[in-house]
Short mmCIF file of C-alpha atoms and ligand atoms in Angstrom, two decimals:
data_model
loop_
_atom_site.label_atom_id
_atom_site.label_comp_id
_atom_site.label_asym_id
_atom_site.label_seq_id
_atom_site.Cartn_x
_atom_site.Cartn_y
_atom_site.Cartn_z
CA UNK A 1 -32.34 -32.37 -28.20
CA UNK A 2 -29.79 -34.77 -27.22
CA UNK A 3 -30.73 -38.53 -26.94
CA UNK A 4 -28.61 -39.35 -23.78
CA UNK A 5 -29.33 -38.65 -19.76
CA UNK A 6 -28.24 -36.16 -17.71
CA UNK A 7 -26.63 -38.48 -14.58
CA UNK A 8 -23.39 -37.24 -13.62
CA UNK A 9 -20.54 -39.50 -12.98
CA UNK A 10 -17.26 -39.21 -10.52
CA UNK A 11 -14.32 -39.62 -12.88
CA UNK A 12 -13.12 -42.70 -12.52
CA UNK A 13 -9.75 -43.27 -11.02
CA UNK A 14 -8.56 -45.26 -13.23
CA UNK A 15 -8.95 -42.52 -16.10
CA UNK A 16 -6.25 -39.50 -15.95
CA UNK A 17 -8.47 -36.15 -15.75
CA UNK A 18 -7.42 -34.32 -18.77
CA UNK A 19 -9.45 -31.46 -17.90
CA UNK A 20 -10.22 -29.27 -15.24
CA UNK A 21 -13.39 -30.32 -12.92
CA UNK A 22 -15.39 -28.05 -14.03
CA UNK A 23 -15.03 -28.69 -17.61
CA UNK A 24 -14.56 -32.50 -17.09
CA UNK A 25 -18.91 -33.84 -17.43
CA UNK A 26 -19.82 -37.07 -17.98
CA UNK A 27 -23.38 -38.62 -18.98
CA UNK A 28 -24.40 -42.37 -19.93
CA UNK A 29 -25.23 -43.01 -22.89
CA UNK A 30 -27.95 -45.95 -24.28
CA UNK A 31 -26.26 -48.74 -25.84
CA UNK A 32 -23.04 -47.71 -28.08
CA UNK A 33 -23.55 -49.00 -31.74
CA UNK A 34 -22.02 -52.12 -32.07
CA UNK A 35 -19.75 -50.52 -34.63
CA UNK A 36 -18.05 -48.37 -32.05
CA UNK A 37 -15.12 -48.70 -30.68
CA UNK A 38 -14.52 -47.39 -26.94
CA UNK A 39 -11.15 -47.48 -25.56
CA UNK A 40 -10.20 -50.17 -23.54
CA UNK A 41 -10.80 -48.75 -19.94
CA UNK A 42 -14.27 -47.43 -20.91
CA UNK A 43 -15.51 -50.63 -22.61
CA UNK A 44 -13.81 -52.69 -19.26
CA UNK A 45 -15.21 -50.81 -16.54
CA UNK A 46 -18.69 -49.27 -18.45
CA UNK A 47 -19.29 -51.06 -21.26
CA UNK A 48 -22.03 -49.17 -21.85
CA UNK A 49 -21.22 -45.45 -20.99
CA UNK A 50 -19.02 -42.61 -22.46
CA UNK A 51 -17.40 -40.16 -21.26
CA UNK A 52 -17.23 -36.44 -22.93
CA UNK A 53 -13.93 -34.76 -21.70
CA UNK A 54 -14.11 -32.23 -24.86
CA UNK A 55 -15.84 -28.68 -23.57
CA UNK A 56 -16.90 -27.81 -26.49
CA UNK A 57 -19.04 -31.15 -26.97
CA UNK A 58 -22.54 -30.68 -26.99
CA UNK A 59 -24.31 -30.86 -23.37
CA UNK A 60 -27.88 -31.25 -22.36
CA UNK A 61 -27.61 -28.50 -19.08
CA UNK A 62 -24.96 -26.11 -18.64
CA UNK A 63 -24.17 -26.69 -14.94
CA UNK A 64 -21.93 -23.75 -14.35
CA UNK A 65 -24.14 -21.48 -15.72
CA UNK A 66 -26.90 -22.30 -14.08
CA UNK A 67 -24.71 -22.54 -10.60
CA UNK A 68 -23.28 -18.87 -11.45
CA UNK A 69 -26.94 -17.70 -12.61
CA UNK A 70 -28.75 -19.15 -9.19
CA UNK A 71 -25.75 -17.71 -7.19
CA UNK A 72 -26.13 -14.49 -8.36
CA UNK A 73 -29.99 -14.74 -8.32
CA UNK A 74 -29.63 -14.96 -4.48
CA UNK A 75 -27.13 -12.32 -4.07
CA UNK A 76 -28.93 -9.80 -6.38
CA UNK A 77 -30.63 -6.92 -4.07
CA UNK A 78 -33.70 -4.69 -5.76
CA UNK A 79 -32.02 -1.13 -5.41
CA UNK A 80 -33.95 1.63 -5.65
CA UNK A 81 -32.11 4.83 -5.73
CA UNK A 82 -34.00 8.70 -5.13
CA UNK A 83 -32.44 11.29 -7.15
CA UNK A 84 -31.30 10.48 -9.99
CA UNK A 85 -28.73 12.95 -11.09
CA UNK A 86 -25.24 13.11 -11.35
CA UNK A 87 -23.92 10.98 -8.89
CA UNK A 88 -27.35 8.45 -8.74
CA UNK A 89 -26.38 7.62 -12.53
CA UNK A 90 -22.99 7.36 -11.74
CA UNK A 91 -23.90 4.60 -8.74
CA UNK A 92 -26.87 3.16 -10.82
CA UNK A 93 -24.23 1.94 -13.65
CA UNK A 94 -22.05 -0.02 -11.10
CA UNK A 95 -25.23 -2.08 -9.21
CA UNK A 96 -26.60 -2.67 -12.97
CA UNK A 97 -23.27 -4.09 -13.90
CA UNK A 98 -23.17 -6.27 -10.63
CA UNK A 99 -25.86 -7.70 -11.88
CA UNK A 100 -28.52 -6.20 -9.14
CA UNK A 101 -32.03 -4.81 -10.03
CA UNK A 102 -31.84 -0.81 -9.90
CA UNK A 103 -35.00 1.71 -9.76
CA UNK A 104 -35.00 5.13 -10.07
CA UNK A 105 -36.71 8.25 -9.10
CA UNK A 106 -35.85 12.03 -9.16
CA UNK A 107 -37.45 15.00 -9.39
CA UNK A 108 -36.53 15.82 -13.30
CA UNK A 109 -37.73 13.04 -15.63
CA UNK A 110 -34.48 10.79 -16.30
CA UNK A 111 -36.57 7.92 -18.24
CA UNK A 112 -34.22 7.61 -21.36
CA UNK A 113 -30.96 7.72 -19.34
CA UNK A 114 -32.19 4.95 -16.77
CA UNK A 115 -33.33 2.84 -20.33
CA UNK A 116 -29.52 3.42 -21.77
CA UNK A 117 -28.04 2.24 -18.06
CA UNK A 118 -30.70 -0.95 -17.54
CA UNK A 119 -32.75 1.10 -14.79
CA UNK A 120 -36.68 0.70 -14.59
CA UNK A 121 -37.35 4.81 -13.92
CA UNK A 122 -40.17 6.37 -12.14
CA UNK A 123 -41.59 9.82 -11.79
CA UNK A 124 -43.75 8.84 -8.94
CA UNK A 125 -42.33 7.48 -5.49
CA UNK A 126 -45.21 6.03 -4.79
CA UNK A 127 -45.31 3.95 -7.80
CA UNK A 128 -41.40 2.75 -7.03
CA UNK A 129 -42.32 1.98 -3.41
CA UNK A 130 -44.54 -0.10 -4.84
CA UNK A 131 -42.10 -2.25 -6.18
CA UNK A 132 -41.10 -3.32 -2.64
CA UNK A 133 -37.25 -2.56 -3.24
CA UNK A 134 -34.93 -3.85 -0.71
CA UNK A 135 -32.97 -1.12 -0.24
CA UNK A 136 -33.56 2.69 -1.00
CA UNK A 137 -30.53 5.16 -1.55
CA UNK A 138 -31.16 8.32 -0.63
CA UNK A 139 -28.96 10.08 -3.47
CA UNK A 140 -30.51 13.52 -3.61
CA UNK A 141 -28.58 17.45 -2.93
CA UNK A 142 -27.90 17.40 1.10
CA UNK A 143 -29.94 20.61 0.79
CA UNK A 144 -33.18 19.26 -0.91
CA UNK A 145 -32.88 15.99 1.26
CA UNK A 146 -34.96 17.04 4.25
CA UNK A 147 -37.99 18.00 1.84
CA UNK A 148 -37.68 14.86 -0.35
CA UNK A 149 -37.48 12.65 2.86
CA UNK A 150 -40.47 14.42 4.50
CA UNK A 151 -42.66 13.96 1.37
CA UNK A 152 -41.66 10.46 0.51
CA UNK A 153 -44.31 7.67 1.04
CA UNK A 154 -42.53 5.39 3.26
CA UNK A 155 -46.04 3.07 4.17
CA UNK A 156 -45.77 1.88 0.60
CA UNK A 157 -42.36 -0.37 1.41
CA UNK A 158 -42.06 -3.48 3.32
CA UNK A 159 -41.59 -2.54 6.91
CA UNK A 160 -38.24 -4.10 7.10
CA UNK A 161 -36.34 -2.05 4.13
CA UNK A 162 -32.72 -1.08 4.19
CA UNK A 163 -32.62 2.70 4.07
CA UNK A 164 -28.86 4.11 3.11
CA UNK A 165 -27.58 7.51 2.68
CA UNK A 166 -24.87 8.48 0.01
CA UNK A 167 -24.89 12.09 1.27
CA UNK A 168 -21.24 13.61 1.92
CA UNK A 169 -21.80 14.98 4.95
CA UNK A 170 -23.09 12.03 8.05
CA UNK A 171 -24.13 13.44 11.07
CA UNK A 172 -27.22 15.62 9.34
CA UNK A 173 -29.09 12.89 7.20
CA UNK A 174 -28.78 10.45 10.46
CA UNK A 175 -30.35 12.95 12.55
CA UNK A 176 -33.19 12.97 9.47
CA UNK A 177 -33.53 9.40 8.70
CA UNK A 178 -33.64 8.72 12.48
CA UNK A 179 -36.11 11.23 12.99
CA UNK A 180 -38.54 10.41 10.34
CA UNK A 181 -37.94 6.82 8.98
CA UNK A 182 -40.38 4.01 10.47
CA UNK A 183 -38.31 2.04 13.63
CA UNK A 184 -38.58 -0.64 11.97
CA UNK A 185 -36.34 0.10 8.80
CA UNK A 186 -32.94 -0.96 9.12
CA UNK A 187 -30.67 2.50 8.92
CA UNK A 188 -27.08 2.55 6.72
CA UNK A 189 -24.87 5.89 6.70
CA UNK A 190 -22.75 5.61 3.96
CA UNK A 191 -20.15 8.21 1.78
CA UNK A 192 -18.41 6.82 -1.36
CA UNK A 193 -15.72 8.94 -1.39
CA UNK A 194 -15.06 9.55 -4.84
CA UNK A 195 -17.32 10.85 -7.97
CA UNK A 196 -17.67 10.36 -11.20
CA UNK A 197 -14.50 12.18 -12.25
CA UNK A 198 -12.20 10.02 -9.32
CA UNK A 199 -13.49 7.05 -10.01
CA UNK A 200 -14.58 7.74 -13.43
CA UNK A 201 -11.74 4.04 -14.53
CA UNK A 202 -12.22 2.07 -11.26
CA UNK A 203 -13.28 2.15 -7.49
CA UNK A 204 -10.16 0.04 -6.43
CA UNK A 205 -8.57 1.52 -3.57
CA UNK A 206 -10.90 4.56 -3.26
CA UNK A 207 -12.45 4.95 0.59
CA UNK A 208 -15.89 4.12 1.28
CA UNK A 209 -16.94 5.21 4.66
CA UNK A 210 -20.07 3.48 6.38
CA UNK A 211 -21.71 3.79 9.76
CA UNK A 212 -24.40 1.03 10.51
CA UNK A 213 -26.86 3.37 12.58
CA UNK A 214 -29.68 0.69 13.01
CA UNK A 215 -29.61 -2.77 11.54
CA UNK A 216 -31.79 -5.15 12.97
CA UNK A 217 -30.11 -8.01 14.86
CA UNK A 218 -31.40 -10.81 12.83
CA UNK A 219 -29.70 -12.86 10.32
CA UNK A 220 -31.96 -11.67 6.89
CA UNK A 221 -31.00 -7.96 7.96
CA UNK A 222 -27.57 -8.76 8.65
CA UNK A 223 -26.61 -10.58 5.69
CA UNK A 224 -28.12 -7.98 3.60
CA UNK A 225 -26.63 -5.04 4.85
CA UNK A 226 -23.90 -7.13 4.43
CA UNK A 227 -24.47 -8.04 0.61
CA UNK A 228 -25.42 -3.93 0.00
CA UNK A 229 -21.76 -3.29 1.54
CA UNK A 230 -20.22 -5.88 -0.86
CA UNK A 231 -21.20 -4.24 -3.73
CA UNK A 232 -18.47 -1.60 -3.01
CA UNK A 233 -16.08 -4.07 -1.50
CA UNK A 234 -16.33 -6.16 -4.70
CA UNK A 235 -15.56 -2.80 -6.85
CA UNK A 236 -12.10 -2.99 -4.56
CA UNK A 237 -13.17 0.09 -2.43
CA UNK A 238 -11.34 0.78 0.81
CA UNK A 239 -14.14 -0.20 3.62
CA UNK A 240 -13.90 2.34 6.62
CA UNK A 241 -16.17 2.08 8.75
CA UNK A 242 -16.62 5.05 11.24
CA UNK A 243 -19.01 7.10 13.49
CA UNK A 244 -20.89 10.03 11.33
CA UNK A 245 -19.31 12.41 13.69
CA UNK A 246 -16.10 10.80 13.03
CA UNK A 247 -16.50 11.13 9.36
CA UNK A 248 -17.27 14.79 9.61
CA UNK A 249 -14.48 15.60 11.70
CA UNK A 250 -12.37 14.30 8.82
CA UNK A 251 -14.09 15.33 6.18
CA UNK A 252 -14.07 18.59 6.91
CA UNK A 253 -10.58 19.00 7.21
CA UNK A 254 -9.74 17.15 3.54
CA UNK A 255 -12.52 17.28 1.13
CA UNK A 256 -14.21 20.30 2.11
CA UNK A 257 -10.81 22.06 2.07
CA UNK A 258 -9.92 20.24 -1.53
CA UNK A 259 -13.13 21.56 -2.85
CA UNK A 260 -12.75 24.62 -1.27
CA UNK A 261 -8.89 25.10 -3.15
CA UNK A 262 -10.85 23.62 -5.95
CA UNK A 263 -13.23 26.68 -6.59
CA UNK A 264 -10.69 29.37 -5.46
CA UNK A 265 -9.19 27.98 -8.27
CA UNK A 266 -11.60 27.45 -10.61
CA UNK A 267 -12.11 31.15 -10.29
CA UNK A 268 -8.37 31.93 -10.10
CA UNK A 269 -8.87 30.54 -14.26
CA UNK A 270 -5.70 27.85 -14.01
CA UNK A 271 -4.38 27.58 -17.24
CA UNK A 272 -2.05 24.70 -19.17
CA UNK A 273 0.99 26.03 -19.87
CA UNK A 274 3.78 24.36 -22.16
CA UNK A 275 5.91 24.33 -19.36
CA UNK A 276 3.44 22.85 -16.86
CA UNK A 277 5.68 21.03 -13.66
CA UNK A 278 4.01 18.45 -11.91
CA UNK A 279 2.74 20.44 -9.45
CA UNK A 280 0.80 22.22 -11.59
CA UNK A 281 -0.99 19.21 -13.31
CA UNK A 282 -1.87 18.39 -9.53
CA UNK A 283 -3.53 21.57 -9.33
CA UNK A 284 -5.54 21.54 -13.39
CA UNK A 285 -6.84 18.04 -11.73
CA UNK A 286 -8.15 19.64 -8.86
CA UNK A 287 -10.21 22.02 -10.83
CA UNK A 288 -11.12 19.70 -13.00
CA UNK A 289 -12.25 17.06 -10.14
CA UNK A 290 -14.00 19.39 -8.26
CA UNK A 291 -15.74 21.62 -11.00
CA UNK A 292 -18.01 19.02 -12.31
CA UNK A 293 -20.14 18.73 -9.07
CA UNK A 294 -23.02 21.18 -8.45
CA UNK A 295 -22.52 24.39 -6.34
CA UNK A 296 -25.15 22.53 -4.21
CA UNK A 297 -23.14 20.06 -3.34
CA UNK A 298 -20.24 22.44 -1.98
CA UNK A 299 -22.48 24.56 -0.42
CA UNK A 300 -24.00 21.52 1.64
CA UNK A 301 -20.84 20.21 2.50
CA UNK A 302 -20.33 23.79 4.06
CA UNK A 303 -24.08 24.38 5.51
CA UNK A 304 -24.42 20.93 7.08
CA UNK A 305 -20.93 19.56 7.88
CA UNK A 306 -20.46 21.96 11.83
CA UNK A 307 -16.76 21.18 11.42
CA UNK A 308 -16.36 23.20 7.66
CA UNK A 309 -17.00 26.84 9.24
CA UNK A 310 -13.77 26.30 11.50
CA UNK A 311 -11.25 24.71 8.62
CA UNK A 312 -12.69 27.68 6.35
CA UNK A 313 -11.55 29.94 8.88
CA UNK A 314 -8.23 28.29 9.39
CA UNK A 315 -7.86 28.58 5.51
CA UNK A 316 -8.33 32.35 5.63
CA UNK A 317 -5.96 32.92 8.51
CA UNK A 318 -2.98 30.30 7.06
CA UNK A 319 -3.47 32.62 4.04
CA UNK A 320 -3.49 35.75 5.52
CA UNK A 321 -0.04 34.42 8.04
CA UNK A 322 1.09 33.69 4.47
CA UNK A 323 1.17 37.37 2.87
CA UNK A 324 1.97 38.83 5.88
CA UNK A 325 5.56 36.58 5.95
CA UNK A 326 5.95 37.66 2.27
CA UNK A 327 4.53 41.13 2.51
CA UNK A 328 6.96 41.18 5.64
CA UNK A 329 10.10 40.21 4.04
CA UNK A 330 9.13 42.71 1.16
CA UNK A 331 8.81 45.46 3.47
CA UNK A 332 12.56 44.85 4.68
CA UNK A 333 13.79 44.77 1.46
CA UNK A 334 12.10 47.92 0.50
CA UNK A 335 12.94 49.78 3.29
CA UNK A 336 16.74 48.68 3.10
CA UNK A 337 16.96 50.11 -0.54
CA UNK A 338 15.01 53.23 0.38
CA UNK A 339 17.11 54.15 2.72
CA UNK A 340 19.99 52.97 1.32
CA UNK A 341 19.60 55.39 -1.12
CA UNK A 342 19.49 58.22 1.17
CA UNK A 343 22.45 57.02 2.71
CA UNK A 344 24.24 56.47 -0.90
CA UNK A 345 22.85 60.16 -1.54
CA UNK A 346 23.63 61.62 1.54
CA UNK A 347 27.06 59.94 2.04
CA UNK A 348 29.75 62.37 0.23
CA UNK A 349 28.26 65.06 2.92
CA UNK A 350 28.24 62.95 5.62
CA UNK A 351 31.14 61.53 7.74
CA UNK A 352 31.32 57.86 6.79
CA UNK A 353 30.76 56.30 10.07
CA UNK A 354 27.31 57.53 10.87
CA UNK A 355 25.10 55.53 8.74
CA UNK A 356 22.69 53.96 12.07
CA UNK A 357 22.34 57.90 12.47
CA UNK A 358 20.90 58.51 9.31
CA UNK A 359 18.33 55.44 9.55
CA UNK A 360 17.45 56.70 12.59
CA UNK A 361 17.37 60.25 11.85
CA UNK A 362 15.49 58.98 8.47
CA UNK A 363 12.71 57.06 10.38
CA UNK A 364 12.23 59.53 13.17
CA UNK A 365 11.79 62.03 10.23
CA UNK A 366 8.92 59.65 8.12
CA UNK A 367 6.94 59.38 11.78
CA UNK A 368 7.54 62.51 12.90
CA UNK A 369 4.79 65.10 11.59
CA UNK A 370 6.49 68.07 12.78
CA UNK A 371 9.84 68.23 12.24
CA UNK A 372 12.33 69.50 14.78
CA UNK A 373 15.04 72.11 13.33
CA UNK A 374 17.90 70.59 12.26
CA UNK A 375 20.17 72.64 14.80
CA UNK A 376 17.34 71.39 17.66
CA UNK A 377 18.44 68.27 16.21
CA UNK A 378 21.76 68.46 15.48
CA UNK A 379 20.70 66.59 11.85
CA UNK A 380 20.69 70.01 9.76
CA UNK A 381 22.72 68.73 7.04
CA UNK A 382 19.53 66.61 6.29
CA UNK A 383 17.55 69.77 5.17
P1 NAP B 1 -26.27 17.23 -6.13
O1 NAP B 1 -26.39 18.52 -6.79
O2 NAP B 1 -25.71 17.22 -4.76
O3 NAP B 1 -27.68 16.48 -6.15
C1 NAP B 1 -28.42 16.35 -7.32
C2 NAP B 1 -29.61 15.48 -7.05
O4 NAP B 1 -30.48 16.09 -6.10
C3 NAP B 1 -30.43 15.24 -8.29
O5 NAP B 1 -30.89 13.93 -8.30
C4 NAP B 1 -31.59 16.20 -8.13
O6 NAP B 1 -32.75 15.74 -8.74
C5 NAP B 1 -31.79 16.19 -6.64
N1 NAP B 1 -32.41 17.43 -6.18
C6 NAP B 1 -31.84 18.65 -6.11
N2 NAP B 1 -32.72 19.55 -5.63
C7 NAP B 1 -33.87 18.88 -5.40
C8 NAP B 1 -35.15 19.26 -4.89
N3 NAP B 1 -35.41 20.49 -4.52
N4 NAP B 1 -36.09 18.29 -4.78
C9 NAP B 1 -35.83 17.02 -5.14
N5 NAP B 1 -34.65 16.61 -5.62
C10 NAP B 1 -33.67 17.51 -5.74
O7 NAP B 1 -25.34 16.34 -7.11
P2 NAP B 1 -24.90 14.82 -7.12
O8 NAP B 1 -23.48 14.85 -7.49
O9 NAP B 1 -25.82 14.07 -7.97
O10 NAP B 1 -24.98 14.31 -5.60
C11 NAP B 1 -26.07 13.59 -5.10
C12 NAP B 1 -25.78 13.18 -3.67
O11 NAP B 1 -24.65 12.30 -3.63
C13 NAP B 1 -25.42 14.37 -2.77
O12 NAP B 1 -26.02 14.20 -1.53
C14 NAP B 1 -23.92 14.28 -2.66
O13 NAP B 1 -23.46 14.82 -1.43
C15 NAP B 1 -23.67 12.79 -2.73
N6 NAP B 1 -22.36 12.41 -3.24
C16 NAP B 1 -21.92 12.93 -4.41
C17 NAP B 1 -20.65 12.61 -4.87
C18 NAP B 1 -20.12 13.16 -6.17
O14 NAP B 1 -18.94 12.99 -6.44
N7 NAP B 1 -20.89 13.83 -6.97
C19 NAP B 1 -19.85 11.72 -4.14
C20 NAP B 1 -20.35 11.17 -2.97
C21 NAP B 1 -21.60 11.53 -2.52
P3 NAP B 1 -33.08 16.16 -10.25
O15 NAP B 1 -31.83 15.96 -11.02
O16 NAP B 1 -34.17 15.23 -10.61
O17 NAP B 1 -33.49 17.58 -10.23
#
């Protein structure tokens, strides 16, 4: 322990501030030895006190710390997140590092991951409602998210918790949370819109869409819907906020399509190449961005976004108008060299200016099933 008190000082004004602020602490000290020598200004103004400008001096409390520690103590949430998989880890890792208090619970027991990412797991909900979490993430497959919301024991929480979707399709788990959550939880529609393969190096920039459905109109709930939203803001995320219809709409029309492009070619089997153009890197990072989420997850975004029927639809017919402008322009080409080749054949026989004849003589001939006579005709030379 240090002999000297803790009583902070203003620096005096007569002293220049070699140090920043924070750095710049000074205590009072009992009585110097006699033997010491304080500068001038010290021994004039407090004959009796010293200042410590050096940071690395020893220091009975360590103010900052215990500022940064109490600041962050008051901003920390209890997060409990249900399901636990793929994208729950992936979500889990970023609130841990923030510094927040993360529970888990899935179906599948995920004990040793949560102990490698600094999450308390449990196999029970009951037992992790018990822990009174502020704010539960519903993080399970949009198709199993109906069952797990109908089965979970919501009269274990405080009546006031923040409920908050991650699911990547809006309108349906509003509809559910609305329809079976307590009215007196607070209701937050969110999509991060990115994975662990997009934002695998950083969340800067990367959209996060939100929808407050129900948040009570009192400061507590307010300020910590607020502080649940920060988390992504602080990761640098691009806040949208937007109707779940609104979202969708959108969605719909961009990431179901991407995945969509994404499987077709998965299946297509994309290969490197040594001559790959940039282009073609754009499309091996599609496959690889989309492959790594489950065939659940595509197939919800189809089953429960109403939009994704009508954009898979449009896909199919631009693809379809596609071949049939190629197929089209083939079918030209082909039929110019077929009968150009008659013509080329047929020309030594023929007079030279007749060659429209001949096409049309030609075609009349392929549709034809019954041949007239080439004097009926007049194209006998043709036979
Ligand atoms: P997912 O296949 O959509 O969901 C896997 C999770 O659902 C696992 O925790 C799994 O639990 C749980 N689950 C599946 N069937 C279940 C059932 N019958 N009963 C209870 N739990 C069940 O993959 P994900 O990538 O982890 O996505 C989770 C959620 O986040 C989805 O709603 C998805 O739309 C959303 N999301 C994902 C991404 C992404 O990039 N991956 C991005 C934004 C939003 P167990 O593992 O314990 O079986």
């Amino acid at each position: 322990m240090l002999p000297f008190s803790s009583t902070q000082t203003k620096p005096s004004p007569h002293t220049p501030n070699l140090y920043p602020s924070s750095h710049s602490i000074s205590h009072s000290l009992p009585s110097p030895p006699s033997t010491l020598k304080l500068p001038k200004t010290h021994t004039h103004l407090h004959p009796h006190r010293l200042r410590i400008r050096a940071i690395d001096a020893a220091q009975p409390f360590d103010y900052e710390t215990r500022i940064k520690t109490n600041y962050h103590k008051s901003n920390a949430l209890k997060i409990a997140i249900l399901g636990f998989g793929n994208f729950g880890q992936f979500l889990a890792k970023a609130f841990v590092g923030q510094g927040h208090t993360v529970l888990a619970q899935s179906r599948s027991d995920y004990t040793k991951a949560a102990q490698s990412l600094g999450v308390l797991f449990y196999t029970d909900p009951n037992d992790l409602c018990e822990q009174h979490p502020e704010v539960v993430i519903l993080c399970t497959s949009i198709l199993s998210s109906e069952k797990v919301i109908r089965s979970f024991p919501f009269q274990r929480l405080k009546r006031n918790t923040l409920f908050v979707d991650v699911l990547s399709v809006k309108e349906f788990p509003r509809d559910l949370l609305l329809k079976y959550l307590p009215v007196e939880f607070d209701i937050l529609c969110t999509h991060p819109m990115f994975g662990p393969e997009s934002g695998r190096n950083s969340w800067a920039n990367l959209p996060f869409v939100y929808d407050k459905v129900r948040i009570g109109n009192n400061g507590f709930r307010l300020n910590r819907c607020e502080k649940f939203l920060g988390i992504f803001a602080k990761e640098g995320c691009r806040m949208v906020e937007m109707s779940c219809a609104e979202h969708d709409r959108h969605a719909a029309g961009s990431q179901f399509v991407t995945h969509t492009m994404g499987r077709v070619l998965e299946r297509f089997n994309l290969e490197s190449s040594p001559i790959n153009t940039k282009g073609y890197e754009t499309l091996l990072n599609l496959v690889e961005n989309t492959s790594g989420d489950s065939f659940d997850l595509y197939y919800g975004l189809f089953m429960y976004n109403k939009n994704a029927m009508e954009q898979l639809e449009r896909l199919d017919n631009a693809f379809e108008a596609l071949k049939q402008e190629l197929f089209g322009n083939l079918h030209e080409v082909c039929r110019k060299q077929l009968f150009g080749i008659v013509e080329a054949a047929e020309a030594p026989r023929e007079e030279p200016a007749q060659p429209q004849k001949l096409l049309t003589v030609g075609t009349q001939n392929v549709h034809d099933e019954t041949p007239k006579k080439g004097h009926e005709n007049g194209t006998e030379q043709l036979h």
